[in-house]
Amino acid sequence: MKKKRKHVDGRGGTSVASARGGTSVASARGGTGAQCMLPRRFDPSCTGVLFFCLGTIIYGPLESHFGGKEGEGEEGKEEKKERREEEERKRRGRGGEGGRRLREEKRNREKKKREGKRRKKKDSFRKLRGRVNGVGYSPDARLMPYLELAGFGSAALTQTFDLRYDLISALVERWRPETHTFHLPCGECTVTLEDVALQFGLPIDGDAVTGVSAIAEPAALCYSLLGTSPGDAESTFSELKFTWLKANFQHLSDNAIEEELVCAARAYIMHIIGGVLMPNSNNNRVHLQYLPLLADLRNVRSYSWGSAVLSMLYRELCRTTDPDAVDIGGCLILLQSWALYRMPFLTSVTHQPYVYPLVNR
């Protein structure tokens, strides 16, 4: 083992050098520093160490600057950037899988936004508007026999009514379309055909109420069954306005013949059907599809008008369960009278006379 020798340099520093004349570490004026000393004799083994140190010093910063991969410099970065931009353009393009995915994501965001608004509306109480248009006048006494013959005598007694839309809106919030029932804390309940018969006295047995949505010759039909028409023979229409019915059939002459009385009875029934029993989105009109069913007043009772009224009410209740709905159709007076009759604690007067039909109480 070769000995190391220690000597003091001219500046007062110390150095440690190997016996073979290697490198030494010396302090300068009390400080420390690295000082390379040339070897006294050339040693081939020092060449590898020297190149390793130079490579570490030079290649290290280059590796950290260019990403550390061979051949990857500014050109590689530009290629990657262009490739990412091309993929982004494809993804945002209208065609292709990227475009479809982008549109689907947009639809999903809009759907979630609508659902959030619906939940917010559902949580807050809403007061619906009713689509009801009462007849507004009592039928002539001479019309009552014909109305009784057709089965609408009891319903014709309902001219005016005061609807409580807060109660109707509260019932709608309890309605479930899956079961067609009201879910109350005490259980489930619903309006039945028996209630329709008790409230309005309408027939609940017989043929279904059906009709055609388009009338080939509406003017001829009106002249045949009503004696007059809102339009000429060339005009095409499918509905009758309540204002027209009231203007033409409210006041009858003292010497009116039987045919005029029958036409007035048909017009009054049409107003009851479209304004009270089965009102739809056309709040001030009634469809002509019901008029052919009133051709023979003796056969009108053979139709199940109560079933038609109840089905219309069910459909409107199901429609208004949508939080976006703002109005409700159907026979609302039936719904309100049923609720007050079946749940008497809702009424201001607990004891009321039992009048038939119950809707006239």
mmCIF file of C-alpha atoms in Angstrom:
data_model
loop_
_atom_site.group_PDB
_atom_site.id
_atom_site.type_symbol
_atom_site.label_atom_id
_atom_site.label_comp_id
_atom_site.label_asym_id
_atom_site.label_seq_id
_atom_site.Cartn_x
_atom_site.Cartn_y
_atom_site.Cartn_z
ATOM 1 C CA MET A 1 0.000 0.000 0.000
ATOM 2 C CA LYS A 2 1.385 3.293 -1.057
ATOM 3 C CA LYS A 3 1.580 6.114 1.444
ATOM 4 C CA LYS A 4 0.070 9.521 0.970
ATOM 5 C CA ARG A 5 1.991 12.633 1.804
ATOM 6 C CA LYS A 6 0.671 15.905 3.131
ATOM 7 C CA HIS A 7 2.210 19.282 2.388
ATOM 8 C CA VAL A 8 1.366 22.934 2.755
ATOM 9 C CA ASP A 9 1.161 25.134 -0.341
ATOM 10 C CA GLY A 10 2.535 28.645 -0.615
ATOM 11 C CA ARG A 11 -0.789 30.322 0.314
ATOM 12 C CA GLY A 12 -1.149 28.526 3.581
ATOM 13 C CA GLY A 13 -3.577 25.936 2.275
ATOM 14 C CA THR A 14 -3.315 22.228 2.698
ATOM 15 C CA SER A 15 -3.481 19.594 0.051
ATOM 16 C CA VAL A 16 -3.787 15.875 0.028
ATOM 17 C CA ALA A 17 -2.171 14.142 -2.900
ATOM 18 C CA SER A 18 -1.702 10.533 -3.732
ATOM 19 C CA ALA A 19 1.687 9.049 -4.039
ATOM 20 C CA ARG A 20 1.081 8.508 -7.738
ATOM 21 C CA GLY A 21 0.638 12.240 -8.363
ATOM 22 C CA GLY A 22 -3.154 12.297 -8.640
ATOM 23 C CA THR A 23 -5.552 15.148 -7.952
ATOM 24 C CA SER A 24 -5.508 17.124 -4.737
ATOM 25 C CA VAL A 25 -8.026 19.163 -2.763
ATOM 26 C CA ALA A 26 -6.622 22.449 -1.424
ATOM 27 C CA SER A 27 -7.951 25.464 0.402
ATOM 28 C CA ALA A 28 -7.162 28.924 -0.817
ATOM 29 C CA ARG A 29 -6.690 31.582 1.902
ATOM 30 C CA GLY A 30 -8.687 29.634 4.388
ATOM 31 C CA GLY A 31 -11.391 28.631 1.852
ATOM 32 C CA THR A 32 -12.031 25.316 0.217
ATOM 33 C CA GLY A 33 -12.013 24.576 -3.469
ATOM 34 C CA ALA A 34 -11.258 21.965 -6.081
ATOM 35 C CA GLN A 35 -7.895 22.193 -7.786
ATOM 36 C CA CYS A 36 -6.819 19.838 -10.553
ATOM 37 C CA MET A 37 -3.219 18.825 -10.510
ATOM 38 C CA LEU A 38 -1.605 17.307 -13.553
ATOM 39 C CA PRO A 39 -0.348 13.823 -12.995
ATOM 40 C CA ARG A 40 3.348 13.410 -12.840
ATOM 41 C CA ARG A 41 3.103 10.310 -14.932
ATOM 42 C CA PHE A 42 0.367 9.553 -17.567
ATOM 43 C CA ASP A 43 -2.060 6.893 -16.350
ATOM 44 C CA PRO A 44 -4.356 5.356 -19.029
ATOM 45 C CA SER A 45 -6.980 4.519 -16.404
ATOM 46 C CA CYS A 46 -7.682 8.229 -15.886
ATOM 47 C CA THR A 47 -8.929 8.622 -19.451
ATOM 48 C CA GLY A 48 -12.193 6.759 -18.837
ATOM 49 C CA VAL A 49 -12.921 8.690 -15.682
ATOM 50 C CA LEU A 50 -12.240 11.972 -17.467
ATOM 51 C CA PHE A 51 -14.576 11.201 -20.369
ATOM 52 C CA PHE A 52 -17.285 10.001 -17.964
ATOM 53 C CA CYS A 53 -17.160 13.283 -16.057
ATOM 54 C CA LEU A 54 -17.218 15.345 -19.246
ATOM 55 C CA GLY A 55 -20.173 13.366 -20.588
ATOM 56 C CA THR A 56 -22.127 13.841 -17.380
ATOM 57 C CA ILE A 57 -21.464 17.574 -17.363
ATOM 58 C CA ILE A 58 -22.286 18.158 -21.034
ATOM 59 C CA TYR A 59 -25.038 15.587 -21.771
ATOM 60 C CA GLY A 60 -27.017 16.106 -18.550
ATOM 61 C CA PRO A 61 -28.342 19.622 -19.368
ATOM 62 C CA LEU A 62 -29.024 18.569 -22.974
ATOM 63 C CA GLU A 63 -31.067 15.594 -21.786
ATOM 64 C CA SER A 64 -33.182 17.728 -19.462
ATOM 65 C CA HIS A 65 -33.709 20.345 -22.209
ATOM 66 C CA PHE A 66 -34.699 18.030 -25.079
ATOM 67 C CA GLY A 67 -36.773 15.520 -23.140
ATOM 68 C CA GLY A 68 -34.181 12.821 -22.603
ATOM 69 C CA LYS A 69 -35.007 10.824 -25.719
ATOM 70 C CA GLU A 70 -32.675 10.275 -28.592
ATOM 71 C CA GLY A 71 -33.590 12.256 -31.676
ATOM 72 C CA GLU A 72 -36.323 14.214 -29.902
ATOM 73 C CA GLY A 73 -35.783 17.948 -30.097
ATOM 74 C CA GLU A 74 -37.674 20.931 -31.383
ATOM 75 C CA GLU A 75 -38.786 18.974 -34.447
ATOM 76 C CA GLY A 76 -40.279 16.220 -32.284
ATOM 77 C CA LYS A 77 -42.197 18.736 -30.227
ATOM 78 C CA GLU A 78 -43.593 20.353 -33.348
ATOM 79 C CA GLU A 79 -44.739 16.987 -34.689
ATOM 80 C CA LYS A 80 -46.496 16.114 -31.438
ATOM 81 C CA LYS A 81 -48.165 19.523 -31.336
ATOM 82 C CA GLU A 82 -49.395 19.168 -34.912
ATOM 83 C CA ARG A 83 -50.693 15.663 -34.170
ATOM 84 C CA ARG A 84 -52.632 16.890 -31.127
ATOM 85 C CA GLU A 85 -54.116 19.761 -33.123
ATOM 86 C CA GLU A 86 -55.195 17.374 -35.872
ATOM 87 C CA GLU A 87 -56.882 15.074 -33.340
ATOM 88 C CA GLU A 88 -58.641 18.050 -31.775
ATOM 89 C CA ARG A 89 -59.912 19.190 -35.182
ATOM 90 C CA LYS A 90 -61.225 15.708 -35.912
ATOM 91 C CA ARG A 91 -62.923 15.520 -32.529
ATOM 92 C CA ARG A 92 -64.604 18.885 -32.988
ATOM 93 C CA GLY A 93 -65.564 18.209 -36.586
ATOM 94 C CA ARG A 94 -69.195 17.667 -37.548
ATOM 95 C CA GLY A 95 -68.626 14.313 -39.161
ATOM 96 C CA GLY A 96 -67.031 11.192 -37.810
ATOM 97 C CA GLU A 97 -67.033 9.566 -34.433
ATOM 98 C CA GLY A 98 -65.537 12.614 -32.731
ATOM 99 C CA GLY A 99 -68.355 14.860 -33.959
ATOM 100 C CA ARG A 100 -71.009 12.415 -32.825
ATOM 101 C CA ARG A 101 -69.393 12.153 -29.426
ATOM 102 C CA LEU A 102 -69.272 15.933 -29.135
ATOM 103 C CA ARG A 103 -72.959 16.291 -30.047
ATOM 104 C CA GLU A 104 -73.892 13.537 -27.625
ATOM 105 C CA GLU A 105 -72.014 15.264 -24.815
ATOM 106 C CA LYS A 106 -73.834 18.515 -25.621
ATOM 107 C CA ARG A 107 -77.214 16.754 -25.568
ATOM 108 C CA ASN A 108 -76.396 15.153 -22.235
ATOM 109 C CA ARG A 109 -75.464 18.521 -20.743
ATOM 110 C CA GLU A 110 -78.711 20.074 -21.995
ATOM 111 C CA LYS A 111 -80.708 17.115 -20.676
ATOM 112 C CA LYS A 112 -79.153 17.440 -17.224
ATOM 113 C CA LYS A 113 -79.892 21.151 -17.277
ATOM 114 C CA ARG A 114 -83.562 20.529 -18.131
ATOM 115 C CA GLU A 115 -83.834 17.847 -15.457
ATOM 116 C CA GLY A 116 -82.411 20.257 -12.911
ATOM 117 C CA LYS A 117 -84.989 22.875 -13.850
ATOM 118 C CA ARG A 118 -87.769 20.289 -13.644
ATOM 119 C CA ARG A 119 -86.661 19.157 -10.206
ATOM 120 C CA LYS A 120 -86.588 22.769 -9.085
ATOM 121 C CA LYS A 121 -90.095 23.358 -10.436
ATOM 122 C CA LYS A 122 -91.322 20.120 -8.905
ATOM 123 C CA ASP A 123 -90.023 21.079 -5.491
ATOM 124 C CA SER A 124 -91.891 24.392 -5.604
ATOM 125 C CA PHE A 125 -95.702 24.522 -5.462
ATOM 126 C CA ARG A 126 -97.385 25.563 -8.694
ATOM 127 C CA LYS A 127 -100.925 26.739 -9.219
ATOM 128 C CA LEU A 128 -102.415 25.457 -12.453
ATOM 129 C CA ARG A 129 -104.842 27.261 -14.722
ATOM 130 C CA GLY A 130 -108.045 25.568 -15.807
ATOM 131 C CA ARG A 131 -109.383 25.245 -19.325
ATOM 132 C CA VAL A 132 -113.084 25.540 -18.536
ATOM 133 C CA ASN A 133 -115.765 27.472 -20.397
ATOM 134 C CA GLY A 134 -119.156 27.204 -18.740
ATOM 135 C CA VAL A 135 -122.355 27.619 -20.725
ATOM 136 C CA GLY A 136 -123.199 30.760 -18.792
ATOM 137 C CA TYR A 137 -126.974 30.644 -19.240
ATOM 138 C CA SER A 138 -129.787 28.341 -18.188
ATOM 139 C CA PRO A 139 -131.471 26.291 -20.891
ATOM 140 C CA ASP A 140 -134.947 27.215 -21.992
ATOM 141 C CA ALA A 141 -137.611 25.279 -20.112
ATOM 142 C CA ARG A 142 -138.837 23.874 -23.413
ATOM 143 C CA LEU A 143 -135.427 22.226 -23.947
ATOM 144 C CA MET A 144 -135.421 20.207 -20.715
ATOM 145 C CA PRO A 145 -137.477 17.254 -22.049
ATOM 146 C CA TYR A 146 -135.037 16.813 -24.930
ATOM 147 C CA LEU A 147 -132.024 17.131 -22.630
ATOM 148 C CA GLU A 148 -133.500 14.527 -20.278
ATOM 149 C CA LEU A 149 -134.166 12.252 -23.232
ATOM 150 C CA ALA A 150 -130.512 12.472 -24.262
ATOM 151 C CA GLY A 151 -129.262 11.846 -20.706
ATOM 152 C CA PHE A 152 -127.831 15.339 -20.186
ATOM 153 C CA GLY A 153 -130.650 16.758 -18.067
ATOM 154 C CA SER A 154 -128.667 16.642 -14.805
ATOM 155 C CA ALA A 155 -125.488 17.959 -16.403
ATOM 156 C CA ALA A 156 -127.454 20.839 -17.950
ATOM 157 C CA LEU A 157 -128.270 22.148 -14.467
ATOM 158 C CA THR A 158 -124.599 23.030 -13.925
ATOM 159 C CA GLN A 159 -124.213 26.520 -15.342
ATOM 160 C CA THR A 160 -121.889 28.317 -12.937
ATOM 161 C CA PHE A 161 -119.287 27.016 -10.508
ATOM 162 C CA ASP A 162 -116.348 28.336 -8.517
ATOM 163 C CA LEU A 163 -113.217 26.264 -9.025
ATOM 164 C CA ARG A 164 -110.532 26.124 -6.338
ATOM 165 C CA TYR A 165 -107.346 25.817 -8.335
ATOM 166 C CA ASP A 166 -105.200 25.516 -5.234
ATOM 167 C CA LEU A 167 -107.077 22.326 -4.315
ATOM 168 C CA ILE A 168 -106.882 21.012 -7.880
ATOM 169 C CA SER A 169 -103.142 21.747 -8.039
ATOM 170 C CA ALA A 170 -102.583 19.934 -4.743
ATOM 171 C CA LEU A 171 -104.442 16.887 -6.072
ATOM 172 C CA VAL A 172 -102.345 16.907 -9.239
ATOM 173 C CA GLU A 173 -99.174 16.762 -7.130
ATOM 174 C CA ARG A 174 -100.515 13.550 -5.551
ATOM 175 C CA TRP A 175 -101.505 11.915 -8.849
ATOM 176 C CA ARG A 176 -99.481 8.947 -10.123
ATOM 177 C CA PRO A 177 -99.818 8.041 -13.828
ATOM 178 C CA GLU A 178 -98.635 4.471 -13.209
ATOM 179 C CA THR A 179 -101.688 3.564 -11.138
ATOM 180 C CA HIS A 180 -104.146 6.373 -12.040
ATOM 181 C CA THR A 181 -104.640 7.036 -8.347
ATOM 182 C CA PHE A 182 -103.960 9.782 -5.825
ATOM 183 C CA HIS A 183 -101.272 8.809 -3.313
ATOM 184 C CA LEU A 184 -102.334 10.303 0.007
ATOM 185 C CA PRO A 185 -100.842 9.781 3.486
ATOM 186 C CA CYS A 186 -103.831 7.613 4.378
ATOM 187 C CA GLY A 187 -103.652 5.479 1.219
ATOM 188 C CA GLU A 188 -104.678 5.547 -2.437
ATOM 189 C CA CYS A 189 -107.940 6.743 -3.955
ATOM 190 C CA THR A 190 -109.264 7.767 -7.354
ATOM 191 C CA VAL A 191 -112.311 8.970 -9.252
ATOM 192 C CA THR A 192 -114.461 6.101 -10.534
ATOM 193 C CA LEU A 193 -117.397 5.695 -12.905
ATOM 194 C CA GLU A 194 -119.682 5.544 -9.886
ATOM 195 C CA ASP A 195 -118.511 9.017 -8.915
ATOM 196 C CA VAL A 196 -119.235 10.286 -12.430
ATOM 197 C CA ALA A 197 -122.777 8.911 -12.237
ATOM 198 C CA LEU A 198 -123.335 10.387 -8.759
ATOM 199 C CA GLN A 199 -121.844 13.778 -9.557
ATOM 200 C CA PHE A 200 -123.297 14.391 -13.040
ATOM 201 C CA GLY A 201 -125.891 11.702 -13.640
ATOM 202 C CA LEU A 202 -124.312 10.766 -16.959
ATOM 203 C CA PRO A 203 -124.789 7.273 -18.411
ATOM 204 C CA ILE A 204 -121.805 5.021 -17.681
ATOM 205 C CA ASP A 205 -122.927 1.962 -19.657
ATOM 206 C CA GLY A 206 -123.179 1.506 -23.394
ATOM 207 C CA ASP A 207 -121.095 2.049 -26.499
ATOM 208 C CA ALA A 208 -117.826 3.935 -26.511
ATOM 209 C CA VAL A 209 -117.877 7.577 -27.526
ATOM 210 C CA THR A 210 -115.922 7.708 -30.774
ATOM 211 C CA GLY A 211 -115.822 9.974 -33.789
ATOM 212 C CA VAL A 212 -113.810 11.071 -36.778
ATOM 213 C CA SER A 213 -111.299 13.882 -36.500
ATOM 214 C CA ALA A 214 -111.994 15.237 -40.005
ATOM 215 C CA ILE A 215 -115.497 15.932 -41.327
ATOM 216 C CA ALA A 216 -115.852 15.767 -45.105
ATOM 217 C CA GLU A 217 -118.706 18.306 -45.362
ATOM 218 C CA PRO A 218 -118.911 20.231 -42.069
ATOM 219 C CA ALA A 219 -121.294 22.888 -43.373
ATOM 220 C CA ALA A 220 -123.792 20.277 -44.574
ATOM 221 C CA LEU A 221 -123.594 18.505 -41.213
ATOM 222 C CA CYS A 222 -124.308 21.741 -39.327
ATOM 223 C CA TYR A 223 -127.249 22.626 -41.583
ATOM 224 C CA SER A 224 -128.669 19.136 -41.092
ATOM 225 C CA LEU A 225 -128.410 18.920 -37.281
ATOM 226 C CA LEU A 226 -128.274 22.566 -36.142
ATOM 227 C CA GLY A 227 -130.257 24.318 -38.837
ATOM 228 C CA THR A 228 -127.450 26.790 -39.515
ATOM 229 C CA SER A 229 -123.710 26.820 -40.096
ATOM 230 C CA PRO A 230 -120.844 29.172 -39.179
ATOM 231 C CA GLY A 231 -119.504 28.889 -42.735
ATOM 232 C CA ASP A 232 -120.758 28.428 -46.244
ATOM 233 C CA ALA A 233 -120.851 25.169 -48.166
ATOM 234 C CA GLU A 234 -117.347 25.721 -49.535
ATOM 235 C CA SER A 235 -115.624 26.384 -46.194
ATOM 236 C CA THR A 236 -113.862 23.676 -44.223
ATOM 237 C CA PHE A 237 -113.807 23.719 -40.429
ATOM 238 C CA SER A 238 -113.732 21.131 -37.680
ATOM 239 C CA GLU A 239 -114.790 23.103 -34.581
ATOM 240 C CA LEU A 240 -117.608 25.337 -33.403
ATOM 241 C CA LYS A 241 -116.982 28.434 -31.321
ATOM 242 C CA PHE A 242 -118.935 28.803 -28.085
ATOM 243 C CA THR A 243 -119.654 32.426 -28.917
ATOM 244 C CA TRP A 244 -121.339 31.314 -32.136
ATOM 245 C CA LEU A 245 -123.428 28.687 -30.327
ATOM 246 C CA LYS A 246 -124.521 31.184 -27.691
ATOM 247 C CA ALA A 247 -125.382 33.884 -30.230
ATOM 248 C CA ASN A 248 -127.539 31.561 -32.329
ATOM 249 C CA PHE A 249 -129.267 29.352 -29.729
ATOM 250 C CA GLN A 250 -129.461 31.230 -26.415
ATOM 251 C CA HIS A 251 -132.689 33.035 -27.196
ATOM 252 C CA LEU A 252 -135.543 31.124 -28.825
ATOM 253 C CA SER A 253 -138.671 32.611 -30.283
ATOM 254 C CA ASP A 254 -141.966 32.053 -28.492
ATOM 255 C CA ASN A 255 -143.419 30.180 -31.458
ATOM 256 C CA ALA A 256 -140.384 27.939 -32.085
ATOM 257 C CA ILE A 257 -141.295 24.632 -33.676
ATOM 258 C CA GLU A 258 -140.100 21.230 -32.471
ATOM 259 C CA GLU A 259 -137.304 21.028 -35.015
ATOM 260 C CA GLU A 260 -135.861 24.323 -33.765
ATOM 261 C CA LEU A 261 -136.057 23.098 -30.171
ATOM 262 C CA VAL A 262 -134.222 19.890 -31.064
ATOM 263 C CA CYS A 263 -131.474 21.868 -32.833
ATOM 264 C CA ALA A 264 -131.142 24.163 -29.803
ATOM 265 C CA ALA A 265 -130.907 21.109 -27.522
ATOM 266 C CA ARG A 266 -128.092 19.688 -29.662
ATOM 267 C CA ALA A 267 -126.258 23.028 -29.538
ATOM 268 C CA TYR A 268 -126.622 23.169 -25.729
ATOM 269 C CA ILE A 269 -125.251 19.625 -25.373
ATOM 270 C CA MET A 270 -122.320 20.505 -27.634
ATOM 271 C CA HIS A 271 -121.523 23.490 -25.397
ATOM 272 C CA ILE A 272 -121.679 21.307 -22.267
ATOM 273 C CA ILE A 273 -119.401 18.671 -23.809
ATOM 274 C CA GLY A 274 -116.720 21.074 -25.037
ATOM 275 C CA GLY A 275 -116.855 23.615 -22.226
ATOM 276 C CA VAL A 276 -117.542 21.634 -19.046
ATOM 277 C CA LEU A 277 -117.308 17.868 -19.465
ATOM 278 C CA MET A 278 -114.376 17.421 -21.871
ATOM 279 C CA PRO A 279 -112.577 20.735 -22.477
ATOM 280 C CA ASN A 280 -109.254 20.463 -24.286
ATOM 281 C CA SER A 281 -106.570 22.885 -25.424
ATOM 282 C CA ASN A 282 -109.109 24.733 -27.603
ATOM 283 C CA ASN A 283 -110.730 26.409 -24.638
ATOM 284 C CA ASN A 284 -113.314 28.355 -26.612
ATOM 285 C CA ARG A 285 -114.333 25.705 -29.141
ATOM 286 C CA VAL A 286 -115.835 22.226 -29.383
ATOM 287 C CA HIS A 287 -114.968 19.633 -31.997
ATOM 288 C CA LEU A 288 -117.534 18.582 -34.579
ATOM 289 C CA GLN A 289 -116.860 14.881 -33.975
ATOM 290 C CA TYR A 290 -119.525 14.821 -31.226
ATOM 291 C CA LEU A 291 -122.294 16.293 -33.367
ATOM 292 C CA PRO A 292 -123.077 13.129 -35.426
ATOM 293 C CA LEU A 293 -123.630 11.236 -32.149
ATOM 294 C CA LEU A 294 -126.454 13.672 -31.328
ATOM 295 C CA ALA A 295 -128.369 13.055 -34.546
ATOM 296 C CA ASP A 296 -131.056 10.989 -32.785
ATOM 297 C CA LEU A 297 -131.582 12.216 -29.220
ATOM 298 C CA ARG A 298 -133.252 8.926 -28.305
ATOM 299 C CA ASN A 299 -130.002 7.029 -28.968
ATOM 300 C CA VAL A 300 -127.657 9.489 -27.250
ATOM 301 C CA ARG A 301 -128.182 7.741 -23.915
ATOM 302 C CA SER A 302 -126.877 4.502 -25.419
ATOM 303 C CA TYR A 303 -123.319 5.884 -25.346
ATOM 304 C CA SER A 304 -121.141 5.749 -22.229
ATOM 305 C CA TRP A 305 -120.578 9.476 -21.839
ATOM 306 C CA GLY A 306 -119.406 9.005 -18.266
ATOM 307 C CA SER A 307 -116.523 6.788 -19.435
ATOM 308 C CA ALA A 308 -115.450 9.409 -21.974
ATOM 309 C CA VAL A 309 -115.495 12.150 -19.327
ATOM 310 C CA LEU A 310 -113.475 10.050 -16.873
ATOM 311 C CA SER A 311 -110.882 9.001 -19.465
ATOM 312 C CA MET A 312 -110.432 12.629 -20.507
ATOM 313 C CA LEU A 313 -109.874 13.633 -16.875
ATOM 314 C CA TYR A 314 -107.336 10.819 -16.384
ATOM 315 C CA ARG A 315 -105.413 11.893 -19.465
ATOM 316 C CA GLU A 316 -105.232 15.524 -18.327
ATOM 317 C CA LEU A 317 -104.105 14.511 -14.835
ATOM 318 C CA CYS A 318 -101.331 12.391 -16.336
ATOM 319 C CA ARG A 319 -100.285 15.207 -18.657
ATOM 320 C CA THR A 320 -100.056 17.802 -15.904
ATOM 321 C CA THR A 321 -97.721 15.657 -13.808
ATOM 322 C CA ASP A 322 -95.053 17.153 -16.059
ATOM 323 C CA PRO A 323 -93.559 20.079 -14.095
ATOM 324 C CA ASP A 324 -93.567 22.190 -17.266
ATOM 325 C CA ALA A 325 -97.378 22.046 -17.573
ATOM 326 C CA VAL A 326 -99.142 25.266 -16.608
ATOM 327 C CA ASP A 327 -102.793 24.492 -17.369
ATOM 328 C CA ILE A 328 -105.145 21.533 -17.037
ATOM 329 C CA GLY A 329 -108.205 20.423 -18.962
ATOM 330 C CA GLY A 330 -110.819 17.766 -18.371
ATOM 331 C CA CYS A 331 -113.864 17.941 -16.130
ATOM 332 C CA LEU A 332 -112.389 19.942 -13.253
ATOM 333 C CA ILE A 333 -115.759 20.488 -11.595
ATOM 334 C CA LEU A 334 -116.032 16.692 -11.324
ATOM 335 C CA LEU A 335 -112.581 16.472 -9.712
ATOM 336 C CA GLN A 336 -113.308 19.235 -7.216
ATOM 337 C CA SER A 337 -116.784 17.988 -6.309
ATOM 338 C CA TRP A 338 -115.435 14.454 -5.874
ATOM 339 C CA ALA A 339 -112.694 15.673 -3.517
ATOM 340 C CA LEU A 340 -115.132 17.693 -1.403
ATOM 341 C CA TYR A 341 -117.591 14.795 -1.256
ATOM 342 C CA ARG A 342 -115.058 12.054 -0.453
ATOM 343 C CA MET A 343 -112.962 14.260 1.862
ATOM 344 C CA PRO A 344 -115.512 16.454 3.662
ATOM 345 C CA PHE A 345 -112.879 17.958 5.965
ATOM 346 C CA LEU A 346 -111.864 20.132 2.991
ATOM 347 C CA THR A 347 -115.229 21.901 2.911
ATOM 348 C CA SER A 348 -116.094 25.010 4.880
ATOM 349 C CA VAL A 349 -119.589 23.655 5.592
ATOM 350 C CA THR A 350 -119.491 20.165 7.042
ATOM 351 C CA HIS A 351 -123.199 19.322 6.672
ATOM 352 C CA GLN A 352 -124.634 19.819 3.215
ATOM 353 C CA PRO A 353 -127.885 18.513 1.785
ATOM 354 C CA TYR A 354 -127.562 15.510 -0.483
ATOM 355 C CA VAL A 355 -128.788 16.846 -3.811
ATOM 356 C CA TYR A 356 -128.735 14.782 -6.980
ATOM 357 C CA PRO A 357 -126.571 15.259 -8.908
ATOM 358 C CA LEU A 358 -124.008 15.978 -6.225
ATOM 359 C CA VAL A 359 -122.191 18.561 -8.331
ATOM 360 C CA ASN A 360 -125.118 20.961 -7.840
ATOM 361 C CA ARG A 361 -124.723 21.124 -4.061
#
